[in-house]
Amino acid sequence: MEQHSVFGIIRNFLFSKTYREFLVFLFFLILSGAFWLMTTLNETFEQELKVPVRIVSIPKNVMLTSDDTDTLRFTVRDKGYVLMSYYTKGIHPLLLPFKNYVSDASNSMLTVSNADLQKLVRQQLSASTTLLGVKADKMVFYYNYGSSKRVPVRWSGRVIPEHLYYISSVAYSNDSITIYAPKEKLDSINVVYTEALNCVNFRDTLTIDCQLRKTEGVKTTPSQVRVTFFTDVLTEESIDGIPVIGINLPKGKTLRTFPAKVKVSFVTGVNTFRSLTPADFTVVADYNEIQRTHSDKCNIYLRKVPHDISRASLNVKEVDYLIEESPKNE
């Protein structure tokens, strides 16, 4: 019964005066919309369009070191319906044969002039369309004949772990990459950086897939790398038992210090500290300085420390000493 009553309500509405008035209103709304659209499309507009520009027919011994496709922007004027056709049908890419724009074998770039670009664009425009301008004085594509070299990769940007954490080491999926470029550019590049990274307040190992920073006329292979930042917890530690070594001693003399071994305090990561030994540090006393000062005590210096520690300092700055004659071998 409920189903029949619903159908009845719908049937009564479809045959009602209100529904007929709605259909009339909808008809005139569509008609007025169509008239407005036709009037609008018949007016003249200026519009910016864009089209891909691509180098084709590249010889096998040639390596393009810039992208083989660029985008050209230009401004046109025409009726609205003509401009709409450019959006619906699209504009075909401008294909530039390599041999038509290369000057000689010693050159390293193809240059397409503004006049050539305008000529190529006009070939695809309707006769009624006015080309107002091309937004490029020229387009340049770089190439070489396979010259390349390997250079290291380094990250760039802002990568800061949480307080009390620090970056203990950095690993790359490719620690060096191959670059292709004209000779003058190739000689000037010794390292390639990633795009600027921005990661803060992390504590666990962080892995980022990032693009390499682009340089005009330079092609990188691969074009992206995976960078992994390993973190560690900062801790203040010390290592005792580091021997004091005499330097610049004349032959036949021995320097003894009291104490003979000292302690070094420093800040490093927990995991790094576990691998450190006294042999990783070098503490010295300079015989030449002792001779100059004639003091009862001699200064000692921390000469070598591991690269992944900071704020290293000795527990004492000077010690008692004794210079002895070494026994002569008979």
Coordinates of N, CA and C in Angstrom, one line a residue, residues 95-276:
L95 N 58.0 20.8 -32.5 CA 59.1 19.9 -32.6 C 60.3 20.5 -33.4
L96 N 61.4 20.6 -32.7 CA 62.6 21.3 -33.3 C 63.6 20.2 -33.7
P97 N 63.9 20.0 -34.9 CA 64.9 19.0 -35.3 C 66.3 19.6 -34.9
F98 N 67.1 18.7 -34.3 CA 68.4 19.1 -33.8 C 69.3 19.7 -34.8
K99 N 69.3 19.1 -36.0 CA 70.3 19.6 -37.0 C 69.9 21.0 -37.5
N100 N 68.6 21.4 -37.4 CA 68.2 22.7 -37.9 C 68.7 23.9 -37.0
Y101 N 69.2 23.6 -35.8 CA 69.5 24.6 -34.8 C 70.9 24.5 -34.3
V102 N 71.6 23.4 -34.6 CA 73.0 23.3 -34.2 C 73.9 24.1 -35.1
S103 N 74.9 24.8 -34.5 CA 75.7 25.7 -35.4 C 76.9 25.0 -35.9
D104 N 77.7 24.4 -34.9 CA 78.9 23.7 -35.3 C 79.2 22.7 -34.1
A105 N 80.2 21.8 -34.4 CA 80.5 20.8 -33.4 C 81.1 21.3 -32.2
S106 N 81.7 22.5 -32.2 CA 82.4 23.1 -31.0 C 81.4 23.8 -30.1
N107 N 80.2 24.1 -30.6 CA 79.2 24.7 -29.8 C 78.6 23.8 -28.8
S108 N 78.0 24.3 -27.7 CA 77.5 23.5 -26.7 C 76.0 23.8 -26.4
M109 N 75.4 24.5 -27.2 CA 74.0 24.8 -27.0 C 73.2 25.1 -28.3
L110 N 71.9 24.8 -28.2 CA 71.0 25.1 -29.3 C 70.2 26.4 -28.9
T111 N 70.2 27.4 -29.8 CA 69.5 28.6 -29.5 C 68.3 28.8 -30.5
V112 N 67.1 28.9 -30.0 CA 65.9 29.1 -30.9 C 65.5 30.5 -30.6
S113 N 65.5 31.4 -31.7 CA 65.2 32.8 -31.5 C 63.8 33.0 -31.3
N114 N 63.4 34.2 -30.9 CA 62.1 34.6 -30.7 C 61.3 34.6 -32.0
A115 N 62.0 35.1 -33.1 CA 61.3 35.1 -34.4 C 61.0 33.6 -34.8
D116 N 61.9 32.7 -34.6 CA 61.6 31.3 -34.9 C 60.4 30.8 -34.1
L117 N 60.4 31.1 -32.8 CA 59.3 30.6 -32.0 C 58.0 31.2 -32.4
Q118 N 57.9 32.4 -32.8 CA 56.7 33.0 -33.2 C 56.2 32.4 -34.5
K119 N 57.2 32.1 -35.4 CA 56.8 31.5 -36.7 C 56.2 30.1 -36.4
L120 N 56.8 29.3 -35.5 CA 56.3 27.9 -35.2 C 54.9 28.0 -34.6
V121 N 54.7 29.0 -33.7 CA 53.4 29.1 -33.0 C 52.3 29.5 -34.0
R122 N 52.6 30.4 -34.9 CA 51.6 30.9 -35.9 C 51.1 29.8 -36.8
Q123 N 52.0 28.8 -37.0 CA 51.6 27.7 -37.9 C 50.5 26.9 -37.3
Q124 N 50.3 26.9 -36.0 CA 49.2 26.2 -35.4 C 48.0 27.0 -35.0
L125 N 48.0 28.3 -35.3 CA 46.9 29.2 -34.9 C 46.0 29.4 -36.1
S126 N 44.7 29.7 -35.7 CA 43.7 30.0 -36.7 C 44.1 31.3 -37.4
A127 N 43.6 31.5 -38.7 CA 43.9 32.7 -39.5 C 43.4 33.9 -38.8
S128 N 42.3 33.8 -38.0 CA 41.7 34.9 -37.3 C 42.4 35.3 -36.1
T129 N 43.3 34.5 -35.6 CA 44.0 34.7 -34.3 C 45.2 35.6 -34.4
T130 N 45.3 36.6 -33.6 CA 46.4 37.5 -33.5 C 47.4 37.1 -32.5
L131 N 48.6 36.8 -32.8 CA 49.7 36.5 -31.9 C 50.2 37.8 -31.3
L132 N 49.9 38.1 -30.0 CA 50.4 39.3 -29.4 C 51.8 39.3 -29.0
G133 N 52.3 38.1 -28.6 CA 53.7 38.1 -28.2 C 54.1 36.7 -27.6
V134 N 55.3 36.4 -27.7 CA 55.9 35.2 -27.1 C 56.7 35.6 -25.9
K135 N 56.5 34.9 -24.8 CA 57.1 35.3 -23.5 C 58.5 34.7 -23.3
A136 N 59.3 34.9 -24.3 CA 60.7 34.4 -24.2 C 61.5 35.0 -25.3
D137 N 62.6 35.6 -25.0 CA 63.5 36.2 -26.0 C 64.1 35.2 -26.9
K138 N 64.4 34.0 -26.2 CA 64.9 32.9 -27.0 C 64.8 31.7 -26.1
M139 N 65.0 30.5 -26.6 CA 65.0 29.3 -25.8 C 66.4 28.6 -26.1
V140 N 67.0 28.1 -25.0 CA 68.3 27.5 -25.1 C 68.3 26.1 -24.6
F141 N 68.9 25.2 -25.3 CA 69.0 23.8 -25.0 C 70.5 23.4 -25.0
Y142 N 71.0 22.9 -23.9 CA 72.4 22.5 -23.8 C 72.7 21.1 -24.2
Y143 N 73.9 20.8 -24.7 CA 74.2 19.4 -25.1 C 75.7 19.3 -25.1
N144 N 76.2 18.0 -25.1 CA 77.6 17.7 -25.4 C 77.7 16.4 -26.1
Y145 N 78.9 15.9 -26.2 CA 79.1 14.7 -26.9 C 79.6 13.6 -26.0
G146 N 79.0 13.6 -24.8 CA 79.2 12.5 -23.9 C 80.2 12.8 -22.8
S147 N 80.7 14.0 -22.7 CA 81.6 14.4 -21.6 C 81.0 14.3 -20.3
S148 N 81.6 13.7 -19.3 CA 81.0 13.5 -18.0 C 82.1 13.3 -17.0
K149 N 81.7 13.4 -15.7 CA 82.5 13.0 -14.6 C 81.7 12.7 -13.4
R150 N 82.3 12.0 -12.4 CA 81.7 11.6 -11.2 C 82.0 12.7 -10.1
V151 N 80.9 13.1 -9.4 CA 81.1 14.1 -8.3 C 80.3 13.6 -7.1
P152 N 80.8 13.9 -5.9 CA 80.0 13.5 -4.7 C 78.7 14.3 -4.5
V153 N 77.8 13.7 -3.7 CA 76.5 14.3 -3.4 C 76.6 14.7 -1.9
R154 N 76.0 15.9 -1.7 CA 75.9 16.4 -0.3 C 74.5 17.0 -0.1
W155 N 74.0 16.8 1.1 CA 72.7 17.4 1.4 C 72.8 18.8 1.7
S156 N 71.7 19.5 1.5 CA 71.6 21.0 1.9 C 70.3 21.3 2.5
G157 N 70.2 22.3 3.3 CA 69.0 22.7 3.9 C 69.0 22.8 5.4
R158 N 67.9 22.5 6.1 CA 67.8 22.6 7.5 C 67.2 21.3 8.1
V159 N 68.1 20.5 8.6 CA 67.8 19.2 9.2 C 68.3 19.3 10.7
I160 N 67.3 19.4 11.6 CA 67.7 19.6 13.0 C 66.9 18.6 13.9
P161 N 67.5 17.7 14.6 CA 66.8 16.7 15.4 C 66.4 17.4 16.7
E162 N 65.6 16.7 17.5 CA 65.1 17.2 18.8 C 66.3 17.6 19.8
H163 N 66.0 18.3 20.8 CA 67.0 18.7 21.8 C 67.6 17.4 22.4
L164 N 68.8 17.5 22.7 CA 69.6 16.3 23.2 C 69.9 15.2 22.2
Y165 N 69.5 15.4 20.9 CA 69.8 14.5 19.9 C 70.7 15.3 18.9
Y166 N 71.5 14.5 18.1 CA 72.3 15.1 17.1 C 72.4 14.1 15.9
I167 N 72.8 14.6 14.8 CA 73.0 13.7 13.6 C 74.4 13.1 13.7
S168 N 74.4 11.8 13.9 CA 75.7 11.1 14.1 C 76.4 10.8 12.8
S169 N 75.6 10.5 11.8 CA 76.1 10.2 10.4 C 75.0 10.3 9.4
V170 N 75.5 10.5 8.1 CA 74.6 10.6 7.0 C 75.0 9.6 5.9
A171 N 74.0 8.9 5.4 CA 74.3 7.9 4.3 C 73.4 8.3 3.1
Y172 N 74.0 8.0 1.9 CA 73.3 8.3 0.6 C 73.2 7.0 -0.2
S173 N 72.0 6.9 -0.9 CA 71.8 5.7 -1.7 C 72.9 5.8 -2.8
N174 N 73.3 6.9 -3.3 CA 74.4 7.1 -4.2 C 75.3 8.2 -3.6
D175 N 76.4 7.9 -3.1 CA 77.3 9.0 -2.6 C 78.0 9.8 -3.6
S176 N 77.9 9.3 -4.9 CA 78.4 10.1 -6.0 C 77.6 9.8 -7.2
I177 N 77.5 10.8 -8.1 CA 76.6 10.7 -9.3 C 77.4 11.1 -10.5
T178 N 76.9 10.8 -11.7 CA 77.5 11.2 -12.9 C 76.8 12.5 -13.4
I179 N 77.6 13.5 -13.8 CA 77.1 14.7 -14.4 C 77.5 14.8 -15.9
Y180 N 76.7 15.3 -16.7 CA 77.0 15.6 -18.1 C 76.8 17.1 -18.3
A181 N 77.7 17.8 -18.9 CA 77.6 19.2 -19.1 C 78.6 19.6 -20.1
P182 N 78.5 20.9 -20.7 CA 79.5 21.4 -21.5 C 80.8 21.5 -20.7
K183 N 81.9 21.5 -21.4 CA 83.2 21.4 -20.7 C 83.5 22.5 -19.7
E184 N 83.1 23.7 -20.0 CA 83.4 24.8 -19.0 C 82.5 24.6 -17.8
K185 N 81.3 24.1 -17.9 CA 80.5 23.8 -16.7 C 81.0 22.6 -16.0
L186 N 81.4 21.6 -16.7 CA 81.9 20.4 -16.1 C 83.1 20.6 -15.2
D187 N 84.0 21.5 -15.7 CA 85.2 21.7 -14.9 C 85.0 22.5 -13.6
S188 N 83.9 23.2 -13.6 CA 83.6 24.1 -12.4 C 82.8 23.4 -11.3
I189 N 82.3 22.2 -11.6 CA 81.4 21.5 -10.6 C 82.2 20.4 -9.9
N190 N 82.3 20.5 -8.6 CA 83.0 19.5 -7.8 C 82.1 18.8 -6.8
V191 N 80.9 19.2 -6.7 CA 79.9 18.6 -5.8 C 78.5 19.0 -6.2
V192 N 77.6 18.1 -6.0 CA 76.2 18.3 -6.4 C 75.4 18.3 -5.1
Y193 N 74.6 19.3 -4.8 CA 73.8 19.3 -3.6 C 72.3 18.9 -3.9
T194 N 71.7 18.4 -2.9 CA 70.2 18.1 -3.0 C 69.5 19.4 -2.9
E195 N 68.2 19.4 -3.3 CA 67.3 20.5 -3.1 C 67.2 20.7 -1.6
A196 N 66.9 22.0 -1.2 CA 66.9 22.3 0.2 C 65.9 21.5 1.0
L197 N 66.4 20.8 2.1 CA 65.6 20.0 2.9 C 65.1 20.8 4.1
N198 N 64.0 20.5 4.7 CA 63.5 21.2 5.9 C 62.8 20.2 6.8
C199 N 63.6 19.6 7.7 CA 63.0 18.6 8.7 C 63.6 19.0 10.1
V200 N 62.7 19.2 11.0 CA 63.1 19.5 12.4 C 62.3 18.6 13.4
N201 N 62.9 18.6 14.6 CA 62.3 17.9 15.7 C 62.0 16.4 15.5
F202 N 63.0 15.7 15.0 CA 62.9 14.3 14.9 C 63.9 13.6 15.8
R203 N 63.7 12.4 16.2 CA 64.7 11.7 17.0 C 65.1 10.3 16.4
D204 N 64.2 9.7 15.7 CA 64.6 8.4 15.1 C 65.3 8.7 13.7
T205 N 65.9 7.6 13.2 CA 66.5 7.7 11.9 C 65.5 8.2 10.8
L206 N 66.0 9.2 10.1 CA 65.2 9.9 9.1 C 65.7 9.6 7.7
T207 N 64.8 9.1 6.8 CA 65.1 8.8 5.4 C 64.3 9.7 4.5
I208 N 64.9 10.4 3.6 CA 64.2 11.3 2.7 C 64.7 11.0 1.2
D209 N 63.7 10.9 0.3 CA 63.9 10.8 -1.1 C 63.9 12.2 -1.6
C210 N 64.9 12.7 -2.2 CA 64.9 14.1 -2.6 C 65.6 14.3 -4.0
Q211 N 65.2 15.3 -4.7 CA 65.7 15.6 -6.0 C 67.1 16.3 -5.8
L212 N 67.9 16.2 -6.8 CA 69.2 16.9 -6.8 C 68.9 18.3 -7.3
R213 N 69.7 19.3 -6.8 CA 69.5 20.7 -7.2 C 69.9 20.8 -8.7
K214 N 69.0 21.5 -9.5 CA 69.2 21.6 -10.9 C 70.1 22.8 -11.2
T215 N 71.0 22.6 -12.2 CA 71.8 23.6 -12.7 C 71.6 23.7 -14.2
E216 N 71.4 24.9 -14.7 CA 71.2 25.1 -16.1 C 72.3 24.4 -16.9
G217 N 71.9 23.6 -17.9 CA 72.9 23.0 -18.8 C 73.6 21.8 -18.2
V218 N 73.1 21.3 -17.0 CA 73.8 20.1 -16.4 C 72.8 19.0 -16.2
K219 N 73.1 17.8 -16.6 CA 72.3 16.7 -16.5 C 72.9 15.8 -15.4
T220 N 72.1 15.3 -14.4 CA 72.6 14.4 -13.4 C 72.0 13.1 -13.6
T221 N 72.8 12.0 -13.3 CA 72.3 10.6 -13.4 C 72.8 9.9 -12.2
P222 N 71.9 9.5 -11.3 CA 70.5 9.7 -11.3 C 70.1 11.1 -10.9
S223 N 68.8 11.5 -11.0 CA 68.4 12.8 -10.7 C 67.9 13.0 -9.3
Q224 N 67.8 11.9 -8.6 CA 67.4 12.0 -7.2 C 68.1 10.9 -6.4
V225 N 68.2 11.2 -5.1 CA 68.9 10.2 -4.2 C 68.1 10.1 -2.9
R226 N 68.4 9.0 -2.2 CA 67.8 8.8 -0.8 C 68.9 9.1 0.2
V227 N 68.5 10.0 1.1 CA 69.4 10.5 2.1 C 68.9 10.0 3.5
T228 N 69.8 9.3 4.3 CA 69.4 8.8 5.6 C 70.2 9.5 6.6
F229 N 69.5 10.1 7.6 CA 70.2 10.8 8.7 C 70.0 9.9 10.0
F230 N 71.2 9.5 10.5 CA 71.2 8.6 11.7 C 71.4 9.6 12.9
T231 N 70.6 9.3 14.0 CA 70.6 10.2 15.2 C 71.2 9.4 16.3
D232 N 71.7 10.2 17.3 CA 72.2 9.6 18.6 C 71.9 10.6 19.7
V233 N 71.8 10.0 20.9 CA 71.6 10.9 22.1 C 72.9 11.5 22.6
L234 N 72.9 12.8 22.8 CA 74.1 13.5 23.3 C 74.3 13.1 24.8
T235 N 75.6 12.9 25.1 CA 75.9 12.6 26.5 C 77.3 13.2 26.8
E236 N 77.5 13.6 28.1 CA 78.8 14.1 28.5 C 79.5 12.9 29.1
E237 N 80.7 12.6 28.5 CA 81.5 11.4 29.0 C 83.0 11.8 29.1
S238 N 83.8 10.9 29.6 CA 85.2 11.1 29.7 C 85.9 9.8 29.5
I239 N 87.2 9.8 29.1 CA 88.0 8.6 28.9 C 89.3 8.9 29.6
D240 N 89.7 8.0 30.5 CA 91.0 8.1 31.2 C 92.0 7.2 30.6
G241 N 93.3 7.4 31.0 CA 94.4 6.6 30.6 C 95.0 6.9 29.3
I242 N 94.9 8.2 28.9 CA 95.5 8.6 27.6 C 96.9 9.1 27.8
P243 N 97.9 8.4 27.3 CA 99.3 8.7 27.5 C 99.7 10.1 27.0
V244 N 100.6 10.8 27.7 CA 101.2 12.0 27.2 C 102.4 11.7 26.4
I245 N 102.5 12.2 25.2 CA 103.6 11.9 24.3 C 104.4 13.1 24.1
G246 N 105.7 13.0 24.2 CA 106.7 14.1 23.9 C 106.9 14.2 22.4
I247 N 106.9 15.5 22.0 CA 107.2 15.7 20.5 C 108.4 16.7 20.4
N248 N 109.0 16.7 19.3 CA 110.2 17.5 19.0 C 111.4 17.2 19.9
L249 N 111.5 16.0 20.4 CA 112.6 15.6 21.3 C 113.8 15.3 20.5
P250 N 115.0 15.9 20.9 CA 116.2 15.5 20.3 C 116.6 14.1 20.4
K251 N 117.4 13.6 19.6 CA 117.8 12.2 19.7 C 118.5 12.0 21.0
G252 N 118.2 10.9 21.7 CA 118.9 10.6 22.9 C 118.2 11.1 24.1
K253 N 117.1 11.8 24.0 CA 116.3 12.4 25.2 C 114.9 11.7 25.3
T254 N 114.5 11.6 26.5 CA 113.2 11.0 26.8 C 112.4 12.0 27.7
L255 N 111.1 12.2 27.4 CA 110.3 13.1 28.3 C 109.4 12.2 29.1
R256 N 109.4 12.4 30.4 CA 108.5 11.7 31.3 C 107.6 12.7 32.0
T257 N 106.3 12.5 32.0 CA 105.4 13.4 32.7 C 104.8 12.7 33.9
F258 N 104.3 13.6 34.8 CA 103.7 13.1 36.0 C 102.4 13.9 36.3
P259 N 101.2 13.3 36.0 CA 101.0 11.9 35.7 C 101.4 11.6 34.2
A260 N 101.6 10.3 34.0 CA 102.0 9.9 32.6 C 100.8 9.7 31.7
K261 N 99.6 9.6 32.3 CA 98.4 9.5 31.6 C 97.3 10.4 32.1
V262 N 96.5 11.0 31.2 CA 95.5 12.0 31.7 C 94.1 11.6 31.2
K263 N 93.1 12.4 31.6 CA 91.7 12.1 31.2 C 91.2 13.2 30.3
V264 N 90.3 12.8 29.3 CA 89.7 13.8 28.4 C 88.2 13.7 28.6
S265 N 87.6 14.9 28.8 CA 86.1 15.0 28.8 C 85.6 15.5 27.5
F266 N 84.4 15.1 27.1 CA 83.8 15.5 25.8 C 82.3 15.3 25.8
V267 N 81.7 15.7 24.7 CA 80.3 15.5 24.5 C 80.2 14.7 23.2
T268 N 79.4 13.6 23.2 CA 79.3 12.8 22.0 C 78.0 12.0 22.1
G269 N 77.7 11.1 21.1 CA 76.5 10.3 21.2 C 76.8 9.0 22.0
V270 N 75.7 8.5 22.5 CA 75.8 7.2 23.3 C 76.5 6.1 22.5
N271 N 76.0 5.9 21.3 CA 76.5 4.8 20.5 C 78.0 5.1 20.1
T272 N 78.3 6.3 19.8 CA 79.7 6.6 19.5 C 80.7 6.4 20.7
F273 N 80.2 6.8 21.9 CA 81.1 6.6 23.1 C 81.4 5.1 23.3
R274 N 80.5 4.2 23.0 CA 80.8 2.8 23.3 C 82.0 2.3 22.4
S275 N 82.2 3.0 21.3 CA 83.3 2.5 20.4 C 84.6 3.2 20.6
L276 N 84.7 4.2 21.5 CA 85.9 5.0 21.7 C 86.9 4.3 22.6

